[in-house]
Coordinates of C-alpha atoms and ligand atoms in Angstrom, one line a residue:
X1 CA 63.2 98.1 40.6
X2 CA 65.1 96.2 37.7
X3 CA 65.0 92.8 38.3
X4 CA 68.7 90.9 39.1
X5 CA 71.1 90.2 35.6
X6 CA 71.5 87.2 37.4
X7 CA 67.1 86.9 37.0
X8 CA 67.3 88.3 33.5
X9 CA 69.9 85.5 32.3
X10 CA 67.8 82.6 34.0
X11 CA 64.8 84.5 32.1
X12 CA 66.7 84.3 28.8
X13 CA 67.3 80.3 29.5
X14 CA 63.9 78.8 28.4
X15 CA 64.8 75.7 29.5
X16 CA 63.4 74.6 33.2
X17 CA 66.5 74.1 35.5
X18 CA 66.9 71.9 38.0
X19 CA 67.3 72.7 41.8
X20 CA 70.9 72.9 43.6
X21 CA 69.4 71.9 46.4
X22 CA 71.1 68.8 48.2
X23 CA 68.5 65.8 49.0
X24 CA 66.9 66.3 51.9
X25 CA 65.6 62.9 52.7
X26 CA 68.9 61.1 52.3
X27 CA 70.2 63.1 55.5
X28 CA 67.1 63.5 57.4
X29 CA 65.3 60.8 56.7
X30 CA 61.6 62.9 57.3
X31 CA 58.5 62.8 55.3
X32 CA 57.7 65.9 53.4
X33 CA 55.5 66.9 55.6
X34 CA 56.7 66.0 58.6
X35 CA 60.2 68.1 57.6
X36 CA 57.8 71.2 56.5
X37 CA 55.8 70.8 59.9
X38 CA 59.9 71.3 61.9
X39 CA 59.4 75.1 60.9
X40 CA 57.2 76.9 63.8
X41 CA 55.7 78.6 60.7
X42 CA 55.4 76.7 57.3
X43 CA 57.3 78.7 54.2
X44 CA 54.9 78.6 50.6
X45 CA 54.9 80.2 47.7
X46 CA 51.5 80.9 45.4
X47 CA 53.3 80.4 42.0
X48 CA 51.5 82.7 39.5
X49 CA 50.0 80.3 36.8
X50 CA 47.4 82.6 36.1
X51 CA 48.7 85.4 33.6
X52 CA 48.1 88.4 35.9
X53 CA 48.7 85.9 39.1
X54 CA 46.7 87.8 41.8
X55 CA 46.5 91.8 40.9
X56 CA 44.6 93.3 38.3
X57 CA 47.4 95.5 37.5
X58 CA 49.1 97.1 35.0
X59 CA 52.0 98.2 36.8
X60 CA 55.5 96.9 35.3
X61 CA 56.8 93.4 36.2
X62 CA 58.1 90.1 35.2
X63 CA 55.3 87.9 36.6
X64 CA 54.5 85.2 33.3
X65 CA 52.2 82.6 33.9
X66 CA 54.6 80.3 31.6
X67 CA 55.7 77.0 32.0
X68 CA 59.3 77.8 32.5
X69 CA 58.6 81.6 34.7
X70 CA 56.6 78.6 37.5
X71 CA 59.3 76.6 37.3
X72 CA 62.0 78.8 37.9
X73 CA 59.7 80.2 40.9
X74 CA 59.4 77.0 42.1
X75 CA 63.0 76.1 41.5
X76 CA 64.4 79.0 43.4
X77 CA 61.7 78.9 46.3
X78 CA 63.3 75.1 46.8
X79 CA 66.8 76.8 47.1
X80 CA 66.2 79.6 49.4
X81 CA 64.2 76.9 51.7
X82 CA 60.9 77.4 51.5
X83 CA 58.5 74.2 52.2
X84 CA 55.9 74.0 49.6
X85 CA 54.1 75.2 46.1
X86 CA 50.6 75.8 45.5
X87 CA 49.1 76.6 42.2
X88 CA 45.4 77.2 41.8
X89 CA 43.0 75.9 39.1
X90 CA 40.3 77.8 37.4
X91 CA 38.0 78.1 33.8
X92 CA 37.5 81.6 32.6
X93 CA 36.0 82.3 29.3
X94 CA 37.5 84.3 26.7
X95 CA 39.3 87.6 28.0
X96 CA 39.5 85.9 31.4
X97 CA 38.0 88.2 34.4
X98 CA 39.1 91.0 31.4
X99 CA 39.9 94.5 30.7
X100 CA 42.7 95.8 28.7
X101 CA 45.0 93.6 30.3
X102 CA 42.5 90.1 29.9
X103 CA 43.3 89.0 33.2
X104 CA 43.4 86.0 33.6
X105 CA 42.7 84.6 30.3
X106 CA 46.0 82.8 30.1
X107 CA 46.5 79.9 32.5
X108 CA 48.2 76.9 33.1
X109 CA 46.8 74.0 34.6
X110 CA 48.6 72.8 37.9
X111 CA 47.5 69.3 37.8
X112 CA 49.7 68.9 34.9
X113 CA 52.7 72.0 35.9
X114 CA 53.0 69.9 39.4
X115 CA 54.0 67.0 37.2
X116 CA 56.6 68.8 35.2
X117 CA 58.3 70.2 38.4
X118 CA 58.6 67.3 40.2
X119 CA 61.8 65.5 38.2
X120 CA 63.1 69.2 38.5
X121 CA 62.9 69.4 42.7
X122 CA 64.2 67.1 45.6
X123 CA 62.4 68.9 48.6
X124 CA 59.8 71.3 48.0
X125 CA 56.1 69.6 48.4
X126 CA 54.2 70.5 45.3
X127 CA 50.2 71.1 45.7
X128 CA 47.7 71.2 43.0
X129 CA 44.3 72.0 42.9
X130 CA 41.7 69.7 41.3
X131 CA 37.9 70.4 40.5
X132 CA 36.8 67.3 41.9
X133 CA 33.1 67.5 40.6
X134 CA 34.0 69.0 36.7
X135 CA 33.6 65.2 35.8
X136 CA 35.7 63.3 37.6
X137 CA 36.0 59.7 38.8
X138 CA 37.8 59.3 42.1
X139 CA 39.8 55.9 40.1
X140 CA 41.0 58.4 37.7
X141 CA 42.3 61.0 40.0
X142 CA 44.0 57.9 42.6
X143 CA 45.1 57.1 39.6
X144 CA 47.1 60.5 38.5
X145 CA 47.7 61.5 42.1
X146 CA 49.0 58.2 42.7
X147 CA 51.7 58.6 39.8
X148 CA 52.8 61.6 40.2
X149 CA 53.2 60.9 44.6
X150 CA 55.6 58.9 43.3
X151 CA 57.4 60.9 40.4
X152 CA 57.8 63.4 43.1
X153 CA 58.5 60.6 45.9
X154 CA 55.8 61.6 48.5
X155 CA 55.9 65.3 48.2
X156 CA 52.8 65.9 46.0
X157 CA 49.1 67.5 47.3
X158 CA 46.1 67.7 46.1
X159 CA 44.1 70.5 47.1
X160 CA 40.1 69.5 46.5
X161 CA 37.9 72.2 45.8
X162 CA 34.5 72.0 44.9
X163 CA 34.0 74.9 42.5
X164 CA 32.2 77.9 43.6
X165 CA 31.2 79.3 40.0
X166 CA 28.2 78.4 38.8
X167 CA 29.3 79.6 35.1
X168 CA 32.6 76.6 35.7
X169 CA 29.6 74.0 35.8
X170 CA 28.1 75.5 32.5
X171 CA 31.4 75.3 30.9
X172 CA 31.9 71.5 31.5
X173 CA 28.3 71.0 30.7
X174 CA 26.7 70.3 34.6
X175 CA 24.0 72.2 36.6
X176 CA 25.5 73.7 39.9
X177 CA 25.4 71.7 42.7
X178 CA 24.0 72.7 46.5
X179 CA 26.9 74.4 48.4
X180 CA 26.9 71.7 50.9
X181 CA 26.1 68.8 48.6
X182 CA 29.7 69.3 47.0
X183 CA 31.1 69.1 50.3
X184 CA 29.1 65.8 50.9
X185 CA 29.9 64.8 47.4
X186 CA 33.9 65.7 48.2
X187 CA 33.6 63.1 51.2
X188 CA 32.4 60.4 49.5
X189 CA 35.1 60.9 46.5
X190 CA 38.1 61.7 49.0
X191 CA 36.8 58.2 50.8
X192 CA 36.8 56.2 47.6
X193 CA 40.2 58.1 46.8
X194 CA 42.0 56.6 49.8
X195 CA 40.1 53.4 50.2
X196 CA 42.0 52.8 46.9
X197 CA 45.1 54.0 47.9
X198 CA 45.1 51.8 51.3
X199 CA 43.5 48.4 50.4
X200 CA 45.3 45.6 49.1
X201 CA 42.0 44.2 47.2
X202 CA 39.6 44.6 44.3
X203 CA 37.8 47.6 45.1
X204 CA 33.9 47.2 44.6
X205 CA 31.3 49.7 45.9
X206 CA 28.1 51.4 44.5
X207 CA 28.0 54.6 46.3
X208 CA 25.4 57.5 46.1
X209 CA 27.5 59.0 43.2
X210 CA 30.2 56.5 42.0
X211 CA 30.4 53.4 41.1
X212 CA 33.4 50.5 40.7
X213 CA 33.9 47.2 40.3
X214 CA 36.9 45.5 41.0
X215 CA 38.6 48.9 41.0
X216 CA 42.3 48.6 41.8
X217 CA 45.2 51.5 42.0
X218 CA 48.9 50.4 42.1
X219 CA 52.0 51.4 42.9
X220 CA 50.0 52.8 46.1
X221 CA 51.1 56.8 47.6
X222 CA 54.8 56.8 49.2
X223 CA 53.0 56.9 52.5
X224 CA 50.1 55.6 52.2
X225 CA 48.1 58.7 51.0
X226 CA 49.1 61.8 49.2
X227 CA 49.2 64.7 51.1
X228 CA 45.5 66.5 51.4
X229 CA 44.5 70.1 51.3
X230 CA 41.4 72.0 51.4
X231 CA 40.5 76.1 51.6
X232 CA 36.4 76.3 53.0
X233 CA 35.5 78.6 55.4
X234 CA 31.5 77.3 55.5
X235 CA 30.6 74.9 58.4
X236 CA 29.9 72.3 55.6
X237 CA 33.8 72.5 53.8
X238 CA 34.9 72.9 57.1
X239 CA 33.5 69.9 58.4
X240 CA 34.9 67.9 55.3
X241 CA 38.8 69.6 55.4
X242 CA 38.6 68.6 59.6
X243 CA 38.2 64.9 58.6
X244 CA 40.1 64.4 55.6
X245 CA 42.7 67.4 55.1
X246 CA 46.1 68.1 56.5
X247 CA 46.7 71.1 54.9
X248 CA 43.9 73.7 55.2
X249 CA 44.3 76.9 53.9
X250 CA 42.2 80.1 55.8
X251 CA 41.2 83.8 54.6
X252 CA 41.0 86.0 56.9
X253 CA 37.6 86.2 58.3
X254 CA 37.9 90.2 58.6
X255 CA 39.7 91.1 55.3
X256 CA 43.7 91.9 54.5
X257 CA 44.1 94.9 56.6
X258 CA 46.7 93.0 59.1
X259 CA 45.5 94.5 62.8
X260 CA 42.0 93.1 61.7
X261 CA 43.1 89.5 60.6
X262 CA 44.8 89.5 63.9
X263 CA 42.4 89.4 65.4
X264 CA 40.2 87.6 64.0
X265 CA 42.4 84.7 63.2
X266 CA 42.6 83.0 66.3
X267 CA 39.2 81.7 66.9
X268 CA 39.3 80.6 63.3
X269 CA 42.3 78.6 63.9
X270 CA 41.2 77.2 67.0
X271 CA 37.8 76.5 65.7
X272 CA 39.4 74.6 62.8
X273 CA 42.2 72.6 64.6
X274 CA 39.5 71.5 67.4
X275 CA 37.0 70.5 64.5
X276 CA 39.5 67.6 63.5
X277 CA 40.8 66.9 67.0
X278 CA 37.3 65.2 67.1
X279 CA 38.1 63.8 64.1
X280 CA 41.1 62.6 65.7
X281 CA 43.4 64.7 63.9
X282 CA 45.8 67.6 63.4
X283 CA 45.6 69.4 60.9
X284 CA 47.8 72.6 59.5
X285 CA 46.5 75.8 58.6
X286 CA 48.6 77.8 56.8
X287 CA 47.4 81.2 55.3
X288 CA 48.2 83.7 52.1
X289 CA 49.8 86.8 52.4
X290 CA 50.6 89.1 50.1
X291 CA 53.9 90.5 50.6
X292 CA 55.3 93.5 49.0
X293 CA 58.2 94.5 50.5
X294 CA 61.7 96.7 50.0
X295 CA 64.3 97.5 52.0
X296 CA 62.5 100.6 53.5
X297 CA 58.9 100.5 54.7
X298 CA 58.3 104.2 52.3
X299 CA 59.7 102.2 49.1
X300 CA 57.4 99.2 49.5
X301 CA 54.2 101.1 50.2
X302 CA 54.9 103.2 47.2
X303 CA 55.4 100.3 45.2
X304 CA 51.6 99.1 46.9
X305 CA 50.4 102.4 45.1
X306 CA 52.1 101.6 42.1
X307 CA 50.3 98.8 41.7
X308 CA 47.5 100.5 43.2
X309 CA 47.5 103.1 40.3
X310 CA 47.6 101.4 37.6
X311 CA 44.9 98.8 38.4
X312 CA 42.9 97.9 35.2
X313 CA 39.3 99.0 36.6
X314 CA 37.2 96.7 34.7
X315 CA 39.2 93.6 35.6
X316 CA 39.3 94.8 39.0
X317 CA 35.6 95.4 39.1
X318 CA 34.9 92.2 37.1
X319 CA 37.5 89.8 40.0
X320 CA 36.1 91.5 42.9
X321 CA 32.2 90.8 41.8
X322 CA 33.1 87.1 41.6
X323 CA 34.5 86.7 45.5
X324 CA 31.2 88.9 46.7
X325 CA 28.8 86.8 43.8
X326 CA 29.0 82.6 44.6
X327 CA 27.9 80.9 47.4
X328 CA 31.0 80.6 48.8
X329 CA 32.1 82.0 52.4
X330 CA 35.6 82.9 51.6
X331 CA 37.1 86.1 51.0
X332 CA 33.3 88.2 52.4
X333 CA 35.0 90.8 54.2
X334 CA 37.7 91.5 51.8
X335 CA 37.3 95.1 49.9
X336 CA 37.6 95.9 46.0
X337 CA 41.0 97.2 46.5
X338 CA 42.5 94.9 48.4
X339 CA 41.4 93.1 45.2
X340 CA 43.4 95.3 43.2
X341 CA 46.5 93.9 45.1
X342 CA 45.2 90.8 45.3
X343 CA 45.8 87.4 47.6
X344 CA 44.4 87.4 51.7
X345 CA 46.2 89.6 54.2
X346 CA 48.2 92.7 53.0
X347 CA 52.1 92.6 54.3
X348 CA 53.8 96.0 52.9
X349 CA 57.1 97.0 54.7
X350 CA 60.7 96.7 55.2
X351 CA 62.4 92.8 56.0
X352 CA 61.9 93.5 59.5
X353 CA 57.9 94.5 59.3
X354 CA 57.4 91.7 57.1
X355 CA 58.6 89.3 59.8
X356 CA 57.0 91.0 62.4
X357 CA 54.0 90.9 60.6
X358 CA 54.6 86.3 59.9
X359 CA 55.0 86.3 63.6
X360 CA 51.6 88.2 64.2
X361 CA 50.0 85.7 62.3
X362 CA 51.9 82.6 64.2
X363 CA 50.5 83.8 67.5
X364 CA 47.2 83.9 65.7
X365 CA 47.2 80.6 65.2
X366 CA 48.4 79.9 61.4
X367 CA 50.9 77.6 61.1
X368 CA 52.0 78.5 57.6
X369 CA 52.3 81.4 55.2
X370 CA 52.3 80.8 51.7
X371 CA 53.2 84.5 50.3
X372 CA 51.8 85.9 46.8
X373 CA 54.0 88.2 45.0
X374 CA 53.9 91.0 42.4
X375 CA 56.8 90.4 40.5
X376 CA 57.6 86.9 41.4
X377 CA 61.5 86.5 40.4
X378 CA 63.1 89.6 41.5
X379 CA 60.1 89.8 44.6
X380 CA 61.3 86.4 46.0
X381 CA 64.9 86.3 45.3
X382 CA 64.8 90.2 47.7
X383 CA 62.8 87.8 50.1
X384 CA 65.2 85.1 50.4
X385 CA 67.9 87.2 50.8
X386 CA 66.8 89.9 53.3
X387 CA 63.2 88.0 54.9
X388 CA 64.3 84.7 55.1
X389 CA 67.0 85.4 57.4
X390 CA 65.2 87.4 59.6
X391 CA 62.4 84.3 60.3
X392 CA 65.4 82.1 61.0
X393 CA 66.1 84.7 63.9
X394 CA 62.7 85.4 65.1
X395 CA 62.6 81.9 66.1
X396 CA 60.1 81.1 62.8
X397 CA 62.1 79.0 60.8
X398 CA 64.3 76.0 62.3
X399 CA 68.2 75.8 61.4
Ligands
FMN1 C1 44.1 79.8 49.5 C2 42.7 79.2 48.7 C3 43.1 78.2 47.2 C4 41.9 78.3 46.7 N1 42.1 77.8 45.1 C5 41.4 77.5 44.7 C6 41.0 77.3 43.1 O1 42.3 76.9 42.6 N2 40.1 77.3 42.5 C7 38.7 77.3 43.1 O2 38.2 77.1 42.4 N3 39.0 77.1 44.6 C8 39.8 78.0 45.7 N4 39.2 78.3 46.7 C9 37.8 78.4 47.1 C10 37.6 76.9 47.9 O3 38.2 76.2 47.5 C11 36.4 77.8 48.3 O4 35.6 77.8 47.3 C12 36.7 78.3 49.3 O5 37.5 78.9 50.0 C13 35.0 78.7 50.0 O6 34.8 77.9 50.8 P1 33.2 77.4 51.8 O7 32.7 76.7 50.0 O8 33.6 76.7 52.4 O9 33.0 78.7 51.4 C14 40.6 78.7 47.1 C15 40.9 79.5 48.6 C16 41.6 79.8 49.1 C17 41.8 80.5 50.5

């Protein structure tokens, strides 16, 4: 589908533009996460910081890893009423996941991108992934996080990941760390960051993994701490997430098929929320469906088939192998062809069918969807025009 003229014009303009959305905090006085949580189903966008985004396919699209493209996606998402954007972090060698398309070889860093997005936006929550065990000290990240939190007036979130690829640890010259131990380290790291954000005296600590003497962070985050995020699936990972996170990304325990996902998700979501309650906390769970939406079901499926038929087989093999390997427990039920489309649950159809799928995910206990697209700017524009109003009608979005 050709991009609307307005999008072509914007892409021609190399300058990132500012959002035209009104500053909602001035009228509702809510914190960003409280505002997002007013909606029965929060709405997020998984921004395409990586070349090829989620799909190892060469089918035609405008999607780009460039900052300007990601800034336009974010600003447009805010104007269309989205609650959050999220950027993943990865470390790949030359050629990325390989194939002729060199899938994901180029990738810009979400920490830096979300900092740069802060002054371009007013309301949208900006979440960055950070691999906290690749050489970071809690004092560094506590300071950087508090800084971006102030730049964004309390809209910044930290997705804590511990890394599941041996190759990434090797890139940093670090011996890979056993799975559950990584989450014990993440626990200490997160406790120390929170202490630096909340305590008003110099901090001296002899931790199991980190030490600090007379360490201090000021300014403190606007709302006491930044928004904490995690995407674990394992027992150790979910224990960590339940204790520290405000938002938890869930993966379908049954692969990308919507029917099977909606059967498997209710106990998974319930388990996570019960775990958090044991720590006296309420958490929100979000899933990331890959949405292919067109005016008719037939057109949407034609787009799905075109992405499949233009797959880069080498990139797809390598991408799939990554998720099948490693010691992480997410995505294990996804098939190779699921990974050609990418993302998590696949939602393909007309605007009405997409909203029906969202209603089912909501009934399955998900508090939010964070969508991936194939051709980001034009898919986002169509989604904003055709799906968002129907989400309101279906009671998934407040006012
Ligand atoms: C939505 C989502 C986003 C994720 N983003 C990243 C990321 O940016 N970088 C990364 O290394 N891992 C990422 N992960 C992987 C998780 O951090 C974690 O390793 C994985 O879900 C396995 O969980 P487990 O350790 O509990 O088995 C992501 C997972 C999900 C579901």
